[in-house]
Coordinates of C-alpha atoms in Angstrom, one line a residue:
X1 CA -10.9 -18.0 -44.8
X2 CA -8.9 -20.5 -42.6
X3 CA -9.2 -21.2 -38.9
X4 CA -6.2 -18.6 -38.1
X5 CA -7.6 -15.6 -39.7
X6 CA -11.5 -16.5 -38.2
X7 CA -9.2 -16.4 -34.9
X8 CA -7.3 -13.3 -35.6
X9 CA -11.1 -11.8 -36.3
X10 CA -12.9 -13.1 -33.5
X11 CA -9.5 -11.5 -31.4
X12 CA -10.6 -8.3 -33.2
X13 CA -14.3 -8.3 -32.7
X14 CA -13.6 -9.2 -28.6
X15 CA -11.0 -6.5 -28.5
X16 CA -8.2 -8.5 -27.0
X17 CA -5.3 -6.9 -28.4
X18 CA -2.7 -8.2 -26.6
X19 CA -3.9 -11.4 -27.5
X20 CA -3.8 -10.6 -31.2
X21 CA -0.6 -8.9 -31.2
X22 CA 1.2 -11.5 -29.3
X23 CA -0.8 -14.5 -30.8
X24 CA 1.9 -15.6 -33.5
X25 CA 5.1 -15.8 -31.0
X26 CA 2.9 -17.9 -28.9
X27 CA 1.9 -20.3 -31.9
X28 CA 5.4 -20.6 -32.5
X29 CA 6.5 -21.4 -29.4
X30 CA 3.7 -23.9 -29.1
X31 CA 4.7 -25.6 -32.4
X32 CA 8.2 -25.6 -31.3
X33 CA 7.5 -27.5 -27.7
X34 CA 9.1 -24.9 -26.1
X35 CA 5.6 -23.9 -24.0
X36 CA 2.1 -25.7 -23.4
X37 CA -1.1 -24.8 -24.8
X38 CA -2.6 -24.2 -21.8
X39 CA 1.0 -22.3 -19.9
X40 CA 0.5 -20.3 -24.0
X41 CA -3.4 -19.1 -23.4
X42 CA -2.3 -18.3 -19.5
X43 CA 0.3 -16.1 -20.7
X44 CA -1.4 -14.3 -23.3
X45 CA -4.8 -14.2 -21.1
X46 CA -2.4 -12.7 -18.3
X47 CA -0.9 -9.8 -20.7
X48 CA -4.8 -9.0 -21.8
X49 CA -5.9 -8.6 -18.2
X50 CA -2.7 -6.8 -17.3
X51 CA -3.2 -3.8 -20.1
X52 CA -7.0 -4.0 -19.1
X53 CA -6.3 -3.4 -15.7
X54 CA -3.3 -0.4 -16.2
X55 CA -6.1 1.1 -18.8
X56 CA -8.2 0.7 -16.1
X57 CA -6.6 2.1 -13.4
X58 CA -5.3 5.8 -15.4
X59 CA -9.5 6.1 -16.8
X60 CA -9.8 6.0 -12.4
X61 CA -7.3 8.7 -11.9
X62 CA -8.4 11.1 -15.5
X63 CA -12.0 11.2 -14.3
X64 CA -11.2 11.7 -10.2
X65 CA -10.7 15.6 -11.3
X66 CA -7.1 15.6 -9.3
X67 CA -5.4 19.4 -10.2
X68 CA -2.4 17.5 -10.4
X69 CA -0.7 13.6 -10.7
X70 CA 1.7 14.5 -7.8
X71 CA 2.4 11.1 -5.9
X72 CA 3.6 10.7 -2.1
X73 CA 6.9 9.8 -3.7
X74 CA 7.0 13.3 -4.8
X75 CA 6.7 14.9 -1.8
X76 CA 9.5 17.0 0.3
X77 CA 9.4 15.7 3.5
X78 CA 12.9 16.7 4.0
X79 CA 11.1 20.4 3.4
X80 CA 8.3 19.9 5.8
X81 CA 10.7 17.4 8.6
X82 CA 7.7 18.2 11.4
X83 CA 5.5 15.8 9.0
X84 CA 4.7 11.9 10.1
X85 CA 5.5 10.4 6.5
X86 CA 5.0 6.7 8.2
X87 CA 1.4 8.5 8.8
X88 CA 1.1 8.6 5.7
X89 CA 2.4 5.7 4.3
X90 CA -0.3 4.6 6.0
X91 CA -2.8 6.4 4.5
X92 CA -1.3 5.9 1.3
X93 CA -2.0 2.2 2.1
X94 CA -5.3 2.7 2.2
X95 CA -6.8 1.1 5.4
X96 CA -8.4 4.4 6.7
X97 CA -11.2 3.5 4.1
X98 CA -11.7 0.2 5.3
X99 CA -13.5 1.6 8.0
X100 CA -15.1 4.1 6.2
X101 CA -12.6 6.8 8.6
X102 CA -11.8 10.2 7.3
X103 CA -8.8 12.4 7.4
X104 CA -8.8 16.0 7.9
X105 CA -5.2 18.2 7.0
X106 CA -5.2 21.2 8.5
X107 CA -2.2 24.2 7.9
X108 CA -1.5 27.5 6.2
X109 CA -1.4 27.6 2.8
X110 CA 1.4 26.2 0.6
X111 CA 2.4 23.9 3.3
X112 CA 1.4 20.8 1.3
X113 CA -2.0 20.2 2.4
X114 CA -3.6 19.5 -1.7
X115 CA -0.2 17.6 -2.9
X116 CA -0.6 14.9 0.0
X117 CA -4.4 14.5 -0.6
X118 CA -4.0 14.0 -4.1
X119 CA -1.6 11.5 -3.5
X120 CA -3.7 9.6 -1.3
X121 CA -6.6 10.3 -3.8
X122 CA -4.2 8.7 -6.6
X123 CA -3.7 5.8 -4.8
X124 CA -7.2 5.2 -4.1
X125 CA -7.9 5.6 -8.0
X126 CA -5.1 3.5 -8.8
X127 CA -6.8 0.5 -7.0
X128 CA -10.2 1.6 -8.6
X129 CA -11.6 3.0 -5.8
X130 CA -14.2 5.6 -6.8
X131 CA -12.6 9.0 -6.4
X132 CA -13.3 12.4 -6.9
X133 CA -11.4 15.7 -6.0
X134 CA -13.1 18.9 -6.0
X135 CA -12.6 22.7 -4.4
X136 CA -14.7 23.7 -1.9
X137 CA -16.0 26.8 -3.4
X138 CA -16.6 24.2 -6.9
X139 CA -18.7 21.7 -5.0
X140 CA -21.2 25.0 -3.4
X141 CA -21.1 26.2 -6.2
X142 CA -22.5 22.9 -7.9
X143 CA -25.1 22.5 -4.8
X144 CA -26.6 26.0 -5.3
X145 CA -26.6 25.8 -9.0
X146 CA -28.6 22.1 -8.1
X147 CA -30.8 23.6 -5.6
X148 CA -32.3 26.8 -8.0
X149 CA -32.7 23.6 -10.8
X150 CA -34.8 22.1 -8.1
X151 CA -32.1 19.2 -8.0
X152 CA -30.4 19.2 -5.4
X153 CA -30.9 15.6 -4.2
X154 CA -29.9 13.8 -7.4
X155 CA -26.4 16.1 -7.0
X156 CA -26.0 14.8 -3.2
X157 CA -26.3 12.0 -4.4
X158 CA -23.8 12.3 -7.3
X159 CA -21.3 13.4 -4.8
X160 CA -22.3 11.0 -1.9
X161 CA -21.6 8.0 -4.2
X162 CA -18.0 8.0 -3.9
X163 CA -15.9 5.9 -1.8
X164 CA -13.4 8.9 -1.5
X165 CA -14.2 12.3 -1.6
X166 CA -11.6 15.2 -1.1
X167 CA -13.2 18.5 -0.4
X168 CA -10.2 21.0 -1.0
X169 CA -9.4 24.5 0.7
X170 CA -12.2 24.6 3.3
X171 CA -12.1 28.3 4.7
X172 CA -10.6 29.9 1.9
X173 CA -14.0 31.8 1.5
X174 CA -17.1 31.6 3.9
X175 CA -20.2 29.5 3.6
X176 CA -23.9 31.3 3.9
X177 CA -26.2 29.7 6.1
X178 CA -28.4 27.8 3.3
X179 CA -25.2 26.7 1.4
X180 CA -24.0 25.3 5.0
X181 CA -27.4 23.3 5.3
X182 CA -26.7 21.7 1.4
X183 CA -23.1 21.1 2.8
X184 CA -24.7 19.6 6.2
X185 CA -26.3 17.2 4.0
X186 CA -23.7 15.9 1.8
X187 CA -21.3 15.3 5.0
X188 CA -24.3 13.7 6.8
X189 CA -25.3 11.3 4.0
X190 CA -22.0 10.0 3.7
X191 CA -21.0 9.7 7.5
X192 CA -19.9 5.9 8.4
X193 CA -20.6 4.9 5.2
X194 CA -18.1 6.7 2.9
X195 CA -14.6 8.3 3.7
X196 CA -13.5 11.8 3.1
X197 CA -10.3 13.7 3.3
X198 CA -10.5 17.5 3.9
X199 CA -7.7 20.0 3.7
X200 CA -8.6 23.6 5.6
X201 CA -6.2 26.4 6.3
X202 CA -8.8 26.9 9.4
X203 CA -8.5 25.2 13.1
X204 CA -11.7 23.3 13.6
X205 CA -12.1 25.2 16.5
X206 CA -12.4 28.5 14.3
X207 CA -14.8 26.4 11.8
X208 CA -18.0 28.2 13.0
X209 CA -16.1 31.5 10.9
X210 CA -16.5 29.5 7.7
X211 CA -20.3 27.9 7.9
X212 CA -21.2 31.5 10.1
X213 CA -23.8 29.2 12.0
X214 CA -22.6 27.5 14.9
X215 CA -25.2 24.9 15.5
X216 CA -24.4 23.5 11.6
X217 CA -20.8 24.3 12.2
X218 CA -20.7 22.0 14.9
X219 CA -22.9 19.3 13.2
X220 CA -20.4 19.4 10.1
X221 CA -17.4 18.8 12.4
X222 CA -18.8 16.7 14.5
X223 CA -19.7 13.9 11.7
X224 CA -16.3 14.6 9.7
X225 CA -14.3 14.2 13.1
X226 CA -15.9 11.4 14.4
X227 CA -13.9 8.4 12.9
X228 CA -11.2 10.3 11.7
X229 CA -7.5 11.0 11.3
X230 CA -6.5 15.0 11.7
X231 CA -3.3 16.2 10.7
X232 CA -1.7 19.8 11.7
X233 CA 0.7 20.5 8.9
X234 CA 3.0 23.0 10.7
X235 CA 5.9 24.7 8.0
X236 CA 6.9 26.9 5.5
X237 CA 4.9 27.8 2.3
X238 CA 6.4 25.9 -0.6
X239 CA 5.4 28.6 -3.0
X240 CA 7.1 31.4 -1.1
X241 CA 10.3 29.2 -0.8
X242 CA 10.1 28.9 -4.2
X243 CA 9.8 32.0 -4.8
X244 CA 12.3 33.4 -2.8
X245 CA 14.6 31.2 -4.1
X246 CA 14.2 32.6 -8.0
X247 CA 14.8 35.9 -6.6
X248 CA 18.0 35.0 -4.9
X249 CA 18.6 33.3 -8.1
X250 CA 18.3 36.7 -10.0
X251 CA 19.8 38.5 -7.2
X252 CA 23.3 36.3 -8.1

């Protein structure tokens, strides 16, 4: 076995496909003067790490549990005009976590709240920031299940690791007073260290209706306001456009 094929199976063993897929043009290119040795291995090194990278990036986004890859680029703004998309070009840039700042949407349902959070989720994914999405009725659910298993500190933790957390559709459904406290203690753990973004259909000034205790009410809000952007999404419901419009459709 020659030199060449020891390469191609060392290329193999290492797992640097592009490499061994774009090995031979290189080689020829080499032995034809058109390109240097070393401009050759930057080139093929630079393909490797930019597959690596995109692979990367989409194992971020698969695993952040988004309910959908909607981007800020497919947004309606023209739908929703009362919406500051500069805001959120901002977000969407990222900053807000370099201070460890949250951001809190707040509007009626359909109004956009979910797509605009998983778009700034997706970005934060796409730069391999460690993201994770998840329904507010999901993450009690997981915290009670963790509690009767006598585990509920290893599953604050779980959820307290990321650099992004989006708690979805606060409100839709109230919170008992020893779920609150598990809640309480998630928000609290990450506070100043961590961002979150929280979409509600609820004014925070109604929030003591979801947590039914006041006092933890006002210690949740207070730690997820402090530091933080909060957005009042005021429009029509997407859905019930939509669905107005395929009646209107059949109507014609």
């Amino acid at each position: 076995m020659n030199n060449y094929q020891n390469l191609c199976n060392n290329l193999k063993e290492l797992k640097l496909n592009q490499i061994s897929i774009n090995l031979d043009e290189y080689i020829d290119k080499v032995n034809e003067g058109k390109i240097s040795i070393v401009d050759a291995l930057y080139e093929l090194t630079s393909k490797e790490i930019e597959v690596k990278n995109f692979n990367a990036m989409n194992a971020m986004v698969k695993v952040a549990g988004f309910p959908h890859h909607k981007e800020l680029k497919d947004f309606d703004f023209d739908f929703q005009p009362k919406i500051n998309k500069q805001q959120f070009l901002d977000f969407e840039s990222l900053r807000f976590l370099e201070n460890n700042s949250n951001i809190i949407l707040i509007g009626n349902s359909g109004v956009g709240k979910t797509h605009l959070a998983t778009s700034i989720g997706i970005a934060a994914a796409k730069k391999r920031v460690s993201t994770y999405f998840i329904k507010c009725h999901d993450l009690i659910d997981q915290l009670k299940k963790a509690y009767l298993e006598n585990r509920l500190e290893t599953r604050i933790k779980h959820f307290a690791k990321y650099k992004l957390l989006i708690i979805d559709e606060i409100g839709y459904l109230p919170i008992g007073e020893e779920e609150a406290k598990m809640f309480f203690q998630l928000i609290d753990r990450r506070y100043e260290k961590k961002s979150t973004i929280i979409t509600s259909n609820i004014n925070l000034s109604d929030w003591s209706d979801i947590f039914v205790d006041n006092m933890l009410a006002s210690a949740i809000l207070d730690r997820l306001v402090h530091h933080s952007s909060i957005v009042n999404i005021l429009g029509s419901s997407y859905r019930t456009a939509e669905a107005l419009s395929k009646v209107g459709q059949k109507d014609n």
